[in-house]
XYZ file of C-alpha atoms in Angstrom:
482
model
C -8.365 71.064 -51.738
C -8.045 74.828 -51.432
C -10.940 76.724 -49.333
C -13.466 77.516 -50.798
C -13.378 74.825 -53.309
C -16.312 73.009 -54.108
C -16.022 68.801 -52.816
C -18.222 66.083 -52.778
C -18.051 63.382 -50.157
C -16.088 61.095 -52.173
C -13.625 63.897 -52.777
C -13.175 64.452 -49.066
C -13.242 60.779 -47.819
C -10.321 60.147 -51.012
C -8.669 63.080 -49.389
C -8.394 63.284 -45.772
C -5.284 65.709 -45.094
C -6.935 68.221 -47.551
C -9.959 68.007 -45.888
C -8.539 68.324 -42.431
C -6.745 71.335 -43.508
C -9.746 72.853 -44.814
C -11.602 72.224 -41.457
C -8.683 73.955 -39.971
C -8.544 76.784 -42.085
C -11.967 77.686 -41.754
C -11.676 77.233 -37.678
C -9.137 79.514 -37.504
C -11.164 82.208 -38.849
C -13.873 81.069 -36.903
C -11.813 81.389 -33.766
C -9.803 84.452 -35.256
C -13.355 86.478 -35.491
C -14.880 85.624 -32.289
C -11.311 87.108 -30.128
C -11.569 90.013 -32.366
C -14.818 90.683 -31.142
C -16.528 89.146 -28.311
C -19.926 90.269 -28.302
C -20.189 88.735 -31.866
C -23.093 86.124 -33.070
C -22.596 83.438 -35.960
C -24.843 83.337 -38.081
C -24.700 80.896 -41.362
C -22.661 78.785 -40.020
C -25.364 75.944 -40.310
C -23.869 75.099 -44.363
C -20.454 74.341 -42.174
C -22.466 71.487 -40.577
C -23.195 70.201 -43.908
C -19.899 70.717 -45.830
C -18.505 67.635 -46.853
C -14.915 68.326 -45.643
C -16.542 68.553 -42.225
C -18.924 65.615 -42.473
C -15.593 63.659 -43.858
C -13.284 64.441 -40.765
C -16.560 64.308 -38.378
C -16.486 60.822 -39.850
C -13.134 59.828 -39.049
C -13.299 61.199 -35.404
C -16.325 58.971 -34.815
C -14.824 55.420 -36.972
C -11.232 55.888 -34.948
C -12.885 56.615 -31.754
C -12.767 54.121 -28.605
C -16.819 53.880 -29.090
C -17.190 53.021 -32.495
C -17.815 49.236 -32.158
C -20.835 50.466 -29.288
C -24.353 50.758 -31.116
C -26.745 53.625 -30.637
C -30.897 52.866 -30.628
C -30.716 51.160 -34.111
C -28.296 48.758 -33.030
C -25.583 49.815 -36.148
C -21.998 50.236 -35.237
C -19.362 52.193 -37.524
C -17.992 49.046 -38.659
C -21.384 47.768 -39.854
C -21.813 50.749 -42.229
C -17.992 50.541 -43.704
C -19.256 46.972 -44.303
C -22.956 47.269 -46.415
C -23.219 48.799 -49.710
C -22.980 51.869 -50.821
C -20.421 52.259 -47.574
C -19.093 55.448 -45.922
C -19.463 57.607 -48.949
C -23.345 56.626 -49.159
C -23.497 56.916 -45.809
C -22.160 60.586 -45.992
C -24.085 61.352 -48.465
C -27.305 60.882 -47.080
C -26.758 62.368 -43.637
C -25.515 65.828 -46.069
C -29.101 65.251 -47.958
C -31.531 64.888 -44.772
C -29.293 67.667 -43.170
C -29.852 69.888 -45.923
C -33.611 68.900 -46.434
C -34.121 69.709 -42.575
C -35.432 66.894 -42.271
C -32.979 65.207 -39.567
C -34.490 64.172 -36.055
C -31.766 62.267 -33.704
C -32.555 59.117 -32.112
C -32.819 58.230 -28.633
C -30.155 57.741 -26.872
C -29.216 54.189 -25.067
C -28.727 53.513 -21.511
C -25.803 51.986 -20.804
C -25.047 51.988 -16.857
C -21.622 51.395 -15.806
C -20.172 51.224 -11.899
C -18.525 54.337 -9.756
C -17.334 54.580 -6.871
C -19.410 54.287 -3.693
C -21.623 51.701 -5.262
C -23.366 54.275 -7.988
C -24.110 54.167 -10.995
C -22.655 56.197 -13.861
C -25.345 56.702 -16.879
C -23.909 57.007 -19.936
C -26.158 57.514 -23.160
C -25.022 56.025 -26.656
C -26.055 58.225 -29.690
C -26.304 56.246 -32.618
C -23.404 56.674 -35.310
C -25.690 58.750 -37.670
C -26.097 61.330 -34.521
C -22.769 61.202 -33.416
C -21.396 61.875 -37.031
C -23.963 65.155 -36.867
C -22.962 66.441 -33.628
C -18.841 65.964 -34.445
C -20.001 68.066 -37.085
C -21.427 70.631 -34.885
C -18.203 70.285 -32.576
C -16.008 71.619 -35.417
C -17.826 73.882 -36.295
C -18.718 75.644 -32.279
C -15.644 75.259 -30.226
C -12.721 77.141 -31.919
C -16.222 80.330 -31.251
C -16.659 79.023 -27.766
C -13.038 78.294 -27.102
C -12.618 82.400 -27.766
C -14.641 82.901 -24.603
C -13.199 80.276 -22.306
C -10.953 81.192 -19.361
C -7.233 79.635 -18.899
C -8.769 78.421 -15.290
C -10.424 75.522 -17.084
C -8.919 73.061 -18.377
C -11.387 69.820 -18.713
C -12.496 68.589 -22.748
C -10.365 71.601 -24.239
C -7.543 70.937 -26.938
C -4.136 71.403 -26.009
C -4.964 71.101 -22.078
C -4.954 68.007 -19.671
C -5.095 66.858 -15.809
C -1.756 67.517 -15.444
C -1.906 71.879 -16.291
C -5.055 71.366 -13.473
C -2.683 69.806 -11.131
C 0.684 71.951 -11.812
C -1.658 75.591 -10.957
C -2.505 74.317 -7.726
C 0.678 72.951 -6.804
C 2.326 76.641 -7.942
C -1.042 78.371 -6.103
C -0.409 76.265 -2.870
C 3.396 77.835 -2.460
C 2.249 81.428 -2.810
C -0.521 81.391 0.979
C -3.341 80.064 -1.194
C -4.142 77.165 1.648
C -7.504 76.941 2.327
C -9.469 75.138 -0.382
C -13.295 74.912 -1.224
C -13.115 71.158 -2.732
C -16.198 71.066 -4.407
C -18.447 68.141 -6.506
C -21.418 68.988 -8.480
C -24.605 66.916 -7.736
C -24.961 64.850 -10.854
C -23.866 68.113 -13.702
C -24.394 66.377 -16.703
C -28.202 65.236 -15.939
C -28.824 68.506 -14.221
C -28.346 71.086 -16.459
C -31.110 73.719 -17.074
C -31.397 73.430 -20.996
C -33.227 76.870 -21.262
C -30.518 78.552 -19.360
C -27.693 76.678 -21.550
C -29.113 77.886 -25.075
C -29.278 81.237 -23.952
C -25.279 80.692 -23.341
C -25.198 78.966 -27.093
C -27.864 82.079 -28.308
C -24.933 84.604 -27.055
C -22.862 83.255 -29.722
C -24.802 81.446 -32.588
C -27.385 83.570 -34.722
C -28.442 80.608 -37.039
C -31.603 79.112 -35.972
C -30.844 75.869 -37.765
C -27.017 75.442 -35.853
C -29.898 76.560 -32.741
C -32.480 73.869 -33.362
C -29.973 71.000 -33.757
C -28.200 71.671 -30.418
C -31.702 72.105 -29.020
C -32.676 68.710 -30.449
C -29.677 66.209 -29.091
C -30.430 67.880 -25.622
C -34.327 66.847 -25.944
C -33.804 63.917 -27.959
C -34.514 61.211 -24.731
C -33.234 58.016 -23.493
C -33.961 54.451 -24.323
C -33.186 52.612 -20.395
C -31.950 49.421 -19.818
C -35.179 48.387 -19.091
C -36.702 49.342 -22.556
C -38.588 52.551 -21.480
C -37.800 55.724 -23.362
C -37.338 58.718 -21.034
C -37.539 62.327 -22.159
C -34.673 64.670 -21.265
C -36.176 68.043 -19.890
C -32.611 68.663 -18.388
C -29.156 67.905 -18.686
C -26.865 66.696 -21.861
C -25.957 62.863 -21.539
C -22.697 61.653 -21.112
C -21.475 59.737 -24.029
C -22.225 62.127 -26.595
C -19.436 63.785 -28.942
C -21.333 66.911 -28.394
C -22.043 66.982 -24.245
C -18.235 67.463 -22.946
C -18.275 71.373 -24.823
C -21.857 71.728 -23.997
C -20.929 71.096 -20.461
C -18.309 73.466 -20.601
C -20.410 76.874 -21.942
C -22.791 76.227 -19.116
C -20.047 75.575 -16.371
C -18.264 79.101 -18.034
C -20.637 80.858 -15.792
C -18.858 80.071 -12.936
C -15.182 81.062 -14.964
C -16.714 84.393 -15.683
C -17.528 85.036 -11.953
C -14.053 83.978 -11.138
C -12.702 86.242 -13.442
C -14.956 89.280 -12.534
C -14.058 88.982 -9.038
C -10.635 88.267 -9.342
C -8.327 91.780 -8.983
C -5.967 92.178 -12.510
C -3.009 93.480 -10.432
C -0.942 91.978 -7.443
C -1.313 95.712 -5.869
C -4.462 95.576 -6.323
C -5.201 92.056 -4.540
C -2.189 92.627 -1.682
C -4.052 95.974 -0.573
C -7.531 93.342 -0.542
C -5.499 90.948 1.649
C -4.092 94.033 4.029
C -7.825 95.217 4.289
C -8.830 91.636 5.874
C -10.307 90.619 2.555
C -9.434 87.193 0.803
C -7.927 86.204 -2.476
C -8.771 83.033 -4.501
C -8.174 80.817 -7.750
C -10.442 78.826 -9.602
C -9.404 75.637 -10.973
C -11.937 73.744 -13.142
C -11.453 70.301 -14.818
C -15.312 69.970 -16.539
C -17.313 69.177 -13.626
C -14.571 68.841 -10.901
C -13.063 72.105 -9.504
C -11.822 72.875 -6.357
C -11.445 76.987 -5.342
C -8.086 77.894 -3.424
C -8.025 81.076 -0.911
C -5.687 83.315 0.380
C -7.436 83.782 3.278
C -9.420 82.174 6.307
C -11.448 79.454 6.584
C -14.893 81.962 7.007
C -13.899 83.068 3.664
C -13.167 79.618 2.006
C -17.064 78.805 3.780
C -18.770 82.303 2.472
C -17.427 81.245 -1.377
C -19.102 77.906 -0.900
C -22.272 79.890 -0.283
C -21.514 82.391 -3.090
C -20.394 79.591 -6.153
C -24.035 77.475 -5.188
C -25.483 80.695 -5.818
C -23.653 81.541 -9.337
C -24.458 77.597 -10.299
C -28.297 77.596 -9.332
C -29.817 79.488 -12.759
C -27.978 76.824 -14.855
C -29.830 74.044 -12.453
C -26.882 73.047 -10.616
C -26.172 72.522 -7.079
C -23.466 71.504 -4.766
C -23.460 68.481 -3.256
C -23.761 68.591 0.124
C -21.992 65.652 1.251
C -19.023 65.741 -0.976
C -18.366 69.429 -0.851
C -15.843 70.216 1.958
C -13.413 72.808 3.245
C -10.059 71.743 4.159
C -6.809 73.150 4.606
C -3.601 72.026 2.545
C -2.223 70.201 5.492
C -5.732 68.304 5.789
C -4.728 67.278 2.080
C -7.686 66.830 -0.562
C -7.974 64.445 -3.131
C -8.281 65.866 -7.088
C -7.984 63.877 -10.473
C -7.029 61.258 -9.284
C -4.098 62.792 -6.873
C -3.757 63.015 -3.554
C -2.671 67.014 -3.141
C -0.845 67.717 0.645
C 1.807 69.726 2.391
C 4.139 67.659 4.626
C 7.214 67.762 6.452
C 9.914 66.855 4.586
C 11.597 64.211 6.158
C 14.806 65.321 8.157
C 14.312 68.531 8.037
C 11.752 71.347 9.266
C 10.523 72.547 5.530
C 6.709 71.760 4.696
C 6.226 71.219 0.912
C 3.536 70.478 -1.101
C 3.334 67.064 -2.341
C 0.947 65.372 -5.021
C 0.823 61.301 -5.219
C -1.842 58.899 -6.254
C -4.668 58.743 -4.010
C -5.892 55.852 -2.146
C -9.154 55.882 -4.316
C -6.531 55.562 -7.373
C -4.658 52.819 -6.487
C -7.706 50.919 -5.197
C -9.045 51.198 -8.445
C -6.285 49.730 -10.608
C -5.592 47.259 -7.925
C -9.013 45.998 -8.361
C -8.542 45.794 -12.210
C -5.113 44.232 -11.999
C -7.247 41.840 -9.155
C -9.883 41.218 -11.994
C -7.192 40.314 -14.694
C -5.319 38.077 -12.396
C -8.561 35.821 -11.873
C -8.219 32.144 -12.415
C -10.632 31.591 -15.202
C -10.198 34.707 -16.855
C -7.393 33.918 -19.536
C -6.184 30.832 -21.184
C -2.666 32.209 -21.726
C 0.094 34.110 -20.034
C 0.412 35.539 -23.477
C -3.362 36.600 -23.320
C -3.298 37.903 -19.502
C 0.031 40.158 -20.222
C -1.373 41.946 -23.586
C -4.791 42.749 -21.257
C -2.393 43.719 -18.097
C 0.161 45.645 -19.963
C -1.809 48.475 -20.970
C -3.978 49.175 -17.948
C -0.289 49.072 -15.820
C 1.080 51.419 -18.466
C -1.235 53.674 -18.880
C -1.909 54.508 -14.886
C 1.929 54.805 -14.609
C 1.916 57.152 -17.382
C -0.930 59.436 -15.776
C 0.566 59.421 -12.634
C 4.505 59.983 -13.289
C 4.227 63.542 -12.713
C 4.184 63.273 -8.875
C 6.246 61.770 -6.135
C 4.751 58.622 -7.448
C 7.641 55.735 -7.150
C 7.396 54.659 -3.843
C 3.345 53.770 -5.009
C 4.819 52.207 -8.487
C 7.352 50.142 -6.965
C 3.667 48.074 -4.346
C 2.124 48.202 -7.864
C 4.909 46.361 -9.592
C 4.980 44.017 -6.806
C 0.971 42.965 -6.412
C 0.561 42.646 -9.818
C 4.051 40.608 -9.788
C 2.609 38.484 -7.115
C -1.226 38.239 -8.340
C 0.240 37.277 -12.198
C 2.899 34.401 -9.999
C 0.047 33.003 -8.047
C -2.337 32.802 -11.360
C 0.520 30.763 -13.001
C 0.653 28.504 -10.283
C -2.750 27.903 -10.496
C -2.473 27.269 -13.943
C 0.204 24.756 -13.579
C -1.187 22.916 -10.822
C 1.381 20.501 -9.418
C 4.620 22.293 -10.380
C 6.504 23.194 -7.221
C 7.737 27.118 -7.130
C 11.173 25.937 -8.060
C 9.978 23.789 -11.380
C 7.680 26.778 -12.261
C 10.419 29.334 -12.248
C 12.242 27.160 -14.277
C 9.255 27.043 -16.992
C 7.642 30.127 -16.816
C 10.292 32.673 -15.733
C 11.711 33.484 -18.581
C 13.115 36.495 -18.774
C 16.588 38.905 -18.549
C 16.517 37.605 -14.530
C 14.821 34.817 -12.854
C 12.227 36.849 -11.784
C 10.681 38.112 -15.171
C 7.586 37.300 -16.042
C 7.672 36.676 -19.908
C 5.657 35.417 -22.677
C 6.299 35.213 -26.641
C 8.806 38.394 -25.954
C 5.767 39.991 -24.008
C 7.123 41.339 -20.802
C 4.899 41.709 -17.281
C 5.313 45.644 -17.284
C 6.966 47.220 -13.767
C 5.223 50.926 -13.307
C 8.740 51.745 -11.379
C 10.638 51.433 -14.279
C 8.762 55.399 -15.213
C 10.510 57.967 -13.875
C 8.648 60.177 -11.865
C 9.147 63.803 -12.969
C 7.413 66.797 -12.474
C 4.905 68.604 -14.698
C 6.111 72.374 -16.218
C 3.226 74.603 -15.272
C 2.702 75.953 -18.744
C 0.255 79.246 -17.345
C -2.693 81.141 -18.830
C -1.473 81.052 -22.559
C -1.772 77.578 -23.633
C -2.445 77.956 -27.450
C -5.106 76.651 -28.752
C -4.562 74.284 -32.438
C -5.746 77.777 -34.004
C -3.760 79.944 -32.764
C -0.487 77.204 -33.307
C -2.173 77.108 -37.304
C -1.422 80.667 -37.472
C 1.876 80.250 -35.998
């Protein structure tokens, strides 16, 4: 399918490499153009939206994502419309038609609350699969643009980058005097933001009114509540969406841009600020989380906290006052997930800079591993270790890039304990010594097995640390040019 070719849906849904690499293609040039020149606006971009190579691959980001069995407003889920007639092709076909007609309105979005820490509630807000087809569209088609603009010190919802490039800058940042740090939470970001303040952002960038009016239409499209009531949304851009994480991230920008403004290009030019009693500091941003690091004193980490509410307030945000603190790096501060603090190394009179799970984090999976291990909530060992498995794995995983084994080696041994005990349970009657006998199965005595399914053990992972990779972490358009 060469660019520029003329596809149908059928075409593109028949042919998915082709039609990725025509997405590609095009978003390099997109991304190529707005580098080149950076006070440039898109305009006809909207018959992107609509191409069928986009709608094909916006498609298969929505059917292989974690949400497609969820179900917007109109209660259909991706699997429902692979399974009527007509399927995905008809489907495709008529979201291109009503696009092209202008005559598409989204839906609602549904309520769905889920817990956070603290006791609170996290809204999220399900799009139906007909919007969330539209706005992947729209995501193709705006971030390799926006993505020109962005600044290396964020790192949150952007391709190529991860936790781990947030955590590796302030580990190097924290061995070159950067000590104080502004740890700072936005009061609920995603419901907050000002929407006539973030399409001005989009406006500096897009020229075509109908790429302008669609945007403008997800953030205003409401919310159907738990309760039944629809809401309307007169600010901020629901969580859940395909389209909210980069929408997030060009109205958060303003704060990257004021970072970078202030932020001397030289290391002359920002020793002579330091020998003048004037501070230094880095921004690191991960969406919505960010904390600010200084070179300086703690009346300079306190007059930034001042200055970044200020910078935030036309896009409707604010600091919250309770979670926002100032702490030094041998106070320690909790980011990601990680616990971030310099100690003493032990047996010696060196102070390092350490990152390990946090208390919060290990809570958290030791209250899923808890709710796993509960005595009614599996039939089968079998059953229990292909639901356990993963959620060990996967924390093990994220946290592997720290000093992490001493934390890996208590998980491995609750979860060893809590899956023991449920097996007792379960065999009520058996002795310890008869159930080891039964149910231990494994390469020792002490290995939990089922049907060749193993209990995982988080300290088999070697901990190692993270490369800091820097400021030029391509982007998948710049590695397509490569």
């Amino acid at each position: 399918m060469p660019e520029g070719a003329s596809v149908n849906i059928g075409a593109a849904l028949l042919m998915p490499f082709a039609a990725k690499r025509r997405v590609l293609e095009i978003q390099t040039k997109l991304h190529r153009w707005a580098g080149e020149d950076t006070d440039r606006r898109f305009d006809d971009v909207f018959n992107l939206v609509c191409d069928p190579a986009f709608l094909a691959v916006a498609w298969d980001r929505v059917r292989n994502n974690r949400g497609a069995r969820s179900a917007g407003v109109d209660s259909q889920t991706a699997y429902s419309i692979e399974a009527r007639a007509g399927g995905v092709e008809a489907f495709l076909t008529n979201v291109r038609a009503i696009l092209k007609a202008r005559l598409f309105t989204p839906r609602p979005v549904r309520e769905r609350l889920i817990p956070k820490g603290g006791g609170k509630l996290r809204r999220l807000g399900i799009p139906t699969v007909l919007d969330r087809v539209v706005q992947a569209a729209l995501k193709l088609v705006l971030e390799p643009i926006f993505e020109a603009d962005f600044r290396p010190c964020s790192y949150g919802f952007r391709p190529n980058r991860r936790a781990a490039d947030a955590i590796a800058e302030i580990h190097l940042f924290s061995h070159k005097k950067y000590e104080w740090v502004l740890d700072a939470d936005i009061e609920a970001c995603f419901d907050s933001i000002d929407h006539t303040a973030l399409m001005e952002r989009v406006r500096s960038r897009i020229a075509d009114k109908r790429v302008l009016s669609l945007v403008k239409a997800f953030l205003k499209a409401g919310i159907l509540t738990e309760l039944g009531r629809e809401d309307e949304t007169t600010a901020g851009t629901p969580q859940g969406g395909i389209l909210s994480p980069l929408l997030a991230n060009i109205a958060l920008s303003v704060l990257d841009e004021h970072y970078v403004k202030s932020w001397p290009p030289t290391w002359g030019l920002r020793n002579g600020r330091r020998k003048r009693g004037h501070a230094t500091w880095r921004l690191v941003r991960y969406a919505d989380d960010f904390v600010v690091m200084v070179n300086g004193t703690r009346e300079h980490t306190e007059a930034l906290r001042t200055e970044i509410a200020s910078v935030l307030a036309p896009m409707g945000l604010r600091l919250s006052e309770a979670k926002t603190q100032v702490v030094h790096l041998d106070e320690g501060f909790d980011f990601l997930g990680w616990r971030i603090q310099r100690h003493r190394k032990r047996g010696t009179d060196q102070y390092y800079v350490y990152t390990y799970p946090s208390k919060k984090s290990l809570a958290s999976v030791i209250g899923k591993v808890r709710a796993l291990t509960h005595k009614d909530a599996h039939r089968s060992l079998k059953a229990l270790l292909l639901q356990l498995n993963p959620v060990l794995r996967g924390w093990a995983f994220y946290f592997r890039q720290g000093v992490s084994q001493s934390v890996f080696q208590y998980l491995r041994a609750f979860s060893w304990r809590r899956v023991a005990i449920w097996m007792k349970k379960l065999h009520k009657g058996l002795s310890w010594k008869k159930l080891l006998r039964r149910a231990f199965r494994g390469s020792s005595k002490w290995e939990i097995v089922a049907d060749g399914i193993v209990l995982f053990d988080p300290a088999s992972i070697p901990s190692k640390r993270y490369r800091y990779r820097g400021a030029n972490i391509p982007t998948p358009w710049q590695q397509n040019v490569a």
